[in-house]
Short mmCIF file of C-alpha atoms and ligand atoms in Angstrom, two decimals:
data_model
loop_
_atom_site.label_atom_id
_atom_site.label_comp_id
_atom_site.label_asym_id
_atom_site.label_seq_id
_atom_site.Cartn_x
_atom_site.Cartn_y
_atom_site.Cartn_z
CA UNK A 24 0.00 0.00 0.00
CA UNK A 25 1.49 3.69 -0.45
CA UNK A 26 0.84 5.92 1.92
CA UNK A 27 -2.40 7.46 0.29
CA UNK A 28 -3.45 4.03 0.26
CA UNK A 29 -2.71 3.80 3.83
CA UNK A 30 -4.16 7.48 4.83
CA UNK A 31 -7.56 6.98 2.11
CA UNK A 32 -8.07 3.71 4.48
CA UNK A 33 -8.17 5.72 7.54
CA UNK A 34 -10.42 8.16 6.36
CA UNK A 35 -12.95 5.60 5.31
CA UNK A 36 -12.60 3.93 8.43
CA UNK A 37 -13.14 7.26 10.25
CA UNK A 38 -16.37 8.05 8.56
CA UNK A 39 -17.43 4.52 9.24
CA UNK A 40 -17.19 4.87 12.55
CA UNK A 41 -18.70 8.56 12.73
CA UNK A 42 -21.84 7.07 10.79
CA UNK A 43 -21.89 4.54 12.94
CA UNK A 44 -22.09 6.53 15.91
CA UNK A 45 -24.56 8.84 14.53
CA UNK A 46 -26.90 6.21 13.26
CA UNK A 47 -27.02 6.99 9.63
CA UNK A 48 -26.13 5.27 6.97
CA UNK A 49 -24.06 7.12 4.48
CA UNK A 50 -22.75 7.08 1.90
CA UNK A 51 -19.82 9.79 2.38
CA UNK A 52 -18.16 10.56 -1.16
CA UNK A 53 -14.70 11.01 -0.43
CA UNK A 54 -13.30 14.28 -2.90
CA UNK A 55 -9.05 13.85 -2.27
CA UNK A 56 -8.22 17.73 -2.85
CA UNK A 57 -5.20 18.03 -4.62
CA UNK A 58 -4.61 21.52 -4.35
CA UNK A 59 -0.62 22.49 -4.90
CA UNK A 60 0.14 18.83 -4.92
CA UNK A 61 2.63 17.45 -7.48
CA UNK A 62 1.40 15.26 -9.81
CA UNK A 63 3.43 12.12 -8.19
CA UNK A 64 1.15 12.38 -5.41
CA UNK A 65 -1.79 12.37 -7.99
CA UNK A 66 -0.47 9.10 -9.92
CA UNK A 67 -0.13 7.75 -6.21
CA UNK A 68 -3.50 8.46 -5.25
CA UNK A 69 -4.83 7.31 -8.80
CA UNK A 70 -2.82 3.92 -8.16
CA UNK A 71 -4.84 3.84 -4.98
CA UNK A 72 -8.11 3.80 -7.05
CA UNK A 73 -8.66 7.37 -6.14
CA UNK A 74 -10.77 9.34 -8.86
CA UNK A 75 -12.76 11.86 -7.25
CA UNK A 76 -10.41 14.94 -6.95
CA UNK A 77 -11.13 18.59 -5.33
CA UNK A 78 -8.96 21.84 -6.71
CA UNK A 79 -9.47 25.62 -5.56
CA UNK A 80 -8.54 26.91 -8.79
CA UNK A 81 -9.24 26.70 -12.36
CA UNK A 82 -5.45 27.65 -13.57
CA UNK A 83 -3.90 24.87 -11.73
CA UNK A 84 -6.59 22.32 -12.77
CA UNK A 85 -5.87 23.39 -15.98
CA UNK A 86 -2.38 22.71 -16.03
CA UNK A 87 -2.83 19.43 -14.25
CA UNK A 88 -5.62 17.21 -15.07
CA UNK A 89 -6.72 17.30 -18.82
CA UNK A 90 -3.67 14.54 -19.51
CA UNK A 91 -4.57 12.57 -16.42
CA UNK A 92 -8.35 12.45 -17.41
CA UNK A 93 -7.68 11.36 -21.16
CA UNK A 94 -5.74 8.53 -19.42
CA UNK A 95 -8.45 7.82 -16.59
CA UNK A 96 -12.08 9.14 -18.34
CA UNK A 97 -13.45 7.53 -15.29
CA UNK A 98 -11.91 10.60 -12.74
CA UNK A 99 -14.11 13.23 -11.46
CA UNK A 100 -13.39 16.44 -10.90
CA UNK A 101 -14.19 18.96 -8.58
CA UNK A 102 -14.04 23.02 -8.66
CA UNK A 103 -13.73 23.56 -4.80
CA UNK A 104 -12.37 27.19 -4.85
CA UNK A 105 -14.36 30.65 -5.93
CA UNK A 106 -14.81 31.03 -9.71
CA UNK A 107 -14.81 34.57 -11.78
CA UNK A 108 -16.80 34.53 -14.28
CA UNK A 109 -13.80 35.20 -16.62
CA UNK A 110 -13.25 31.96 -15.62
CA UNK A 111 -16.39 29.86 -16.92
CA UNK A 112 -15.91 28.91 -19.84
CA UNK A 113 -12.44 27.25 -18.30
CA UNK A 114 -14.32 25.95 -15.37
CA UNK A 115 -17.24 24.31 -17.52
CA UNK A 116 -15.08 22.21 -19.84
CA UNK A 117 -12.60 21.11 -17.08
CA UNK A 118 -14.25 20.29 -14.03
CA UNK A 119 -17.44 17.70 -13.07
CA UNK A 120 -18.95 19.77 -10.34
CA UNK A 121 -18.51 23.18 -9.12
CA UNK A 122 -19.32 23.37 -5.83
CA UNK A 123 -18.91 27.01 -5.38
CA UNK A 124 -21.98 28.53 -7.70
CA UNK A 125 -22.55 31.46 -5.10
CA UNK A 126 -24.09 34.69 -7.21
CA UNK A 127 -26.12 35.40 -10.28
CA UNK A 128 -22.97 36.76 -12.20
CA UNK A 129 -21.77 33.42 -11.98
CA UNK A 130 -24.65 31.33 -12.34
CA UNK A 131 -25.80 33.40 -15.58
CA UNK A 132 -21.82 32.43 -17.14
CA UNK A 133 -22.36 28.68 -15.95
CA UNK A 134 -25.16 28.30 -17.57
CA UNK A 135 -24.53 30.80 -21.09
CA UNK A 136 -21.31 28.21 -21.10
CA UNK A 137 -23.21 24.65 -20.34
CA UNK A 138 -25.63 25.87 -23.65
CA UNK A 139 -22.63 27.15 -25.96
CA UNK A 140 -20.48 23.95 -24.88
CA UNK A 141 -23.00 21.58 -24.79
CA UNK A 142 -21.58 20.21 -21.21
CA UNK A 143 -23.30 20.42 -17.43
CA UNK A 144 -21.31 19.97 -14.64
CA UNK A 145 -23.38 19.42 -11.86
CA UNK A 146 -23.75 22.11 -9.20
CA UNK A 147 -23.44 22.97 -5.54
CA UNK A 148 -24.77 26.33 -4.32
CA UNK A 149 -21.81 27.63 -1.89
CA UNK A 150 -23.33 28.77 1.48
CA UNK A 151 -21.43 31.55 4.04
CA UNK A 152 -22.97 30.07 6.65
CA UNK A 153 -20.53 32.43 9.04
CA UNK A 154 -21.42 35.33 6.83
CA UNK A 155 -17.59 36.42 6.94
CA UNK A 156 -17.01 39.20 4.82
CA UNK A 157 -14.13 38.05 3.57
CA UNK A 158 -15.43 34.61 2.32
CA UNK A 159 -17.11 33.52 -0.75
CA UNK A 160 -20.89 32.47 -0.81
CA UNK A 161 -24.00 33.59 -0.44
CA UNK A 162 -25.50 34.73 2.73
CA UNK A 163 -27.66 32.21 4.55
CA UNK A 164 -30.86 34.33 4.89
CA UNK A 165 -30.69 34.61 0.82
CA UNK A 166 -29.92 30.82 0.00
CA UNK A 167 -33.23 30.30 -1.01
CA UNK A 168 -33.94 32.70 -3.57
CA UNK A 169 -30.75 32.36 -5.16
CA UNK A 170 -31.05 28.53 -5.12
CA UNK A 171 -34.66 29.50 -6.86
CA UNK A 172 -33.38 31.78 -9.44
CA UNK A 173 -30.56 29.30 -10.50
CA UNK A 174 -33.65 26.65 -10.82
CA UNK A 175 -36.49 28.56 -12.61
CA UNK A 176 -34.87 31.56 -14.04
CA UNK A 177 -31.74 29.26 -15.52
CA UNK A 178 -32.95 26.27 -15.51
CA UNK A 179 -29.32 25.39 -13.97
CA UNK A 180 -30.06 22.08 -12.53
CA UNK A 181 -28.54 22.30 -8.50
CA UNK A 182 -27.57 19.21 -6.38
CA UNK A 183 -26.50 20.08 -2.88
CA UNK A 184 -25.02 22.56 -1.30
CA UNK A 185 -21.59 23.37 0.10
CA UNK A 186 -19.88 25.68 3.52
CA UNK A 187 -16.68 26.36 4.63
CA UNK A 188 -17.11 27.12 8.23
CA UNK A 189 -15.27 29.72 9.85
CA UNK A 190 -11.83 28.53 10.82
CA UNK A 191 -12.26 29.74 14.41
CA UNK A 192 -15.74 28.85 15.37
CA UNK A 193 -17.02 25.02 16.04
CA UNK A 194 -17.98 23.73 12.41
CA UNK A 195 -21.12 21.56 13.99
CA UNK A 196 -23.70 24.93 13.85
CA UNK A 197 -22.53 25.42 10.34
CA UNK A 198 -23.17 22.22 9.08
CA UNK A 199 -26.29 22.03 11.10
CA UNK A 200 -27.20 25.33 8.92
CA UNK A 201 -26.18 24.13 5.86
CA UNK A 202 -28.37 20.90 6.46
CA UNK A 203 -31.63 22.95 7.60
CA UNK A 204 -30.90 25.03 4.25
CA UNK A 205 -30.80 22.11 1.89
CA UNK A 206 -33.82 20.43 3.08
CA UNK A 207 -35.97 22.80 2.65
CA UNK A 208 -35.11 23.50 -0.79
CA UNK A 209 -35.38 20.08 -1.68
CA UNK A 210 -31.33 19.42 -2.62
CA UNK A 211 -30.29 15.81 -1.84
CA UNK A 212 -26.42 16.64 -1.71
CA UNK A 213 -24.30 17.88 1.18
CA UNK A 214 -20.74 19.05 0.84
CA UNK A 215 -18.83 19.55 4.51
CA UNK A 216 -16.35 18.57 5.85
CA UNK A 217 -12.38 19.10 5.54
CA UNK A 218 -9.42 17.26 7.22
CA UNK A 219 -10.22 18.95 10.46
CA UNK A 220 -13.78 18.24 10.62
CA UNK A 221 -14.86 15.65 7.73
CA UNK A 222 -16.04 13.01 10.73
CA UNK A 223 -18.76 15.64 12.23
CA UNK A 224 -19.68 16.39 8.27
CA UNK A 225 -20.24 13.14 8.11
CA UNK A 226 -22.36 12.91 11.15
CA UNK A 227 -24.59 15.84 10.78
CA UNK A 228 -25.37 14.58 6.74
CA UNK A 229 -22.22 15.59 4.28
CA UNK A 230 -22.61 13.40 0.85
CA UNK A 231 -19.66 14.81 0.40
CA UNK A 232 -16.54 15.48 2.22
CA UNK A 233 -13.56 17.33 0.75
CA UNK A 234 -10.27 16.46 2.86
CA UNK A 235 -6.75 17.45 1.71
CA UNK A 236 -3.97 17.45 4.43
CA UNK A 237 -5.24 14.26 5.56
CA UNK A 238 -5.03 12.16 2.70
CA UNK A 239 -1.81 14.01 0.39
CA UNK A 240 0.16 14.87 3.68
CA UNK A 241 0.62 18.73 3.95
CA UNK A 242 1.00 21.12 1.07
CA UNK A 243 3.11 23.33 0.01
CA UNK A 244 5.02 22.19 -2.83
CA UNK A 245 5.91 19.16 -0.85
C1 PLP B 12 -8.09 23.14 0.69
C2 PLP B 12 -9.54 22.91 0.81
C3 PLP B 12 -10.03 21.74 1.43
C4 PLP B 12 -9.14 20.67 2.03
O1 PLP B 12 -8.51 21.15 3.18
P1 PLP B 12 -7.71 20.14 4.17
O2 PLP B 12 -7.74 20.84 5.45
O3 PLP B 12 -6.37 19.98 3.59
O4 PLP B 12 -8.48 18.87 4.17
C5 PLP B 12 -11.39 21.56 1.47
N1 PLP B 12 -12.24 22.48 0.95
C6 PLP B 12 -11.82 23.61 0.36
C7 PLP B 12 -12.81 24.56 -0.19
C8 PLP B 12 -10.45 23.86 0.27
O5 PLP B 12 -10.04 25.00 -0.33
#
């Protein structure tokens, strides 16, 4: 086993036993995010049957994946980080999902791109479920309308939702949030959860957990 191998096993084994715990049943989508990782710690992960992958930004995606995917069409990718809209045409024929849909600027350019290209990656709505200034995605108390618009004014077809909780605050609330915001708009698909926290994602509901440090080791070039 290499030691993604070793540290993907873990993981699972962790959200096992968090399910377990919580009563529920899963299933918890692992997304490895490769972020600033060199691609021998990609072909290591791929040799560990990895193929759902998370990156923050569309340049570096760019650069890495379109040779990996021609030689593994069965990868998925997903768009984890905030996207301009100068950026959508980029983001719609690279990535699988984009998890970080979070205004009408950018929902308008997803979906002028899915038409023009003919492709639709499926879509998260990101929530700021801390409303931090600083942060991307849309405010909590105006989830619902945007999620709305993106539905019947686009006709943009949205699975889940996703938060990045504040990094000083308990994530549980957050998640709890993200959870009340999703079921009432109907979206099956939960994405929370990071190295730090992806075992309480998994507890309060994540479909999807997106956990870096933990499975690559730490970044940085390394
Ligand atoms: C980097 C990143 C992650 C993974 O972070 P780790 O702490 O390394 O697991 C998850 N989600 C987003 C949006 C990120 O940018």
């Amino acid at each position: 086993m290499n030691a993604f191998a070793e540290n993907l096993a873990a993981v699972e084994a962790a959200i096992a036993a968090a399910l377990k715990e919580a009563g529920r049943a899963g299933p918890v989508e692992i997304i490895a995010v490769s972020k600033t990782q060199r691609e021998e710690k990609l072909r290591e992960a791929l040799a560990a049957g990895q193929r759902v992958f998370g990156e923050n930004r569309v340049q570096e995606a760019k650069a890495k994946w379109p040779a990996l995917k021609d030689r593994h069409p069965d990868i998925v990718l997903h768009l984890i980080g905030p996207l301009q809209s100068n950026k959508a045409a980029d983001a719609v024929a690279l990535f699988d999902v984009i998890q970080s849909v979070d205004r009408a600027k950018i929902a308008r350019a997803i979906a002028e791109e899915s038409r023009r290209q003919n492709r639709r990656p499926r879509l998260f709505v990101q929530v700021n479920t801390g409303a931090e200034p600083q942060k991307a995605g849309i405010e909590p108390d105006k989830a619902d309308k945007f999620v709305k618009y993106c539905r019947d004014e686009l006709g943009l077809g949205i699975e889940g939702l996703m938060c990045i909780p504040p990094a000083d605050e308990p994530p549980a609330p957050h998640f709890a949030l993200l959870e009340k915001i999703a079921r009432r708009n109907g979206l099956p698909a939960l994405s929370m959860g990071m190295s730090a926290d992806y075992e309480i994602g998994a507890q309060l509901g994540a479909s999807h957990v997106r956990v870096g440090t933990a499975l690559f080791g730490a970044r940085g070039g390394g």
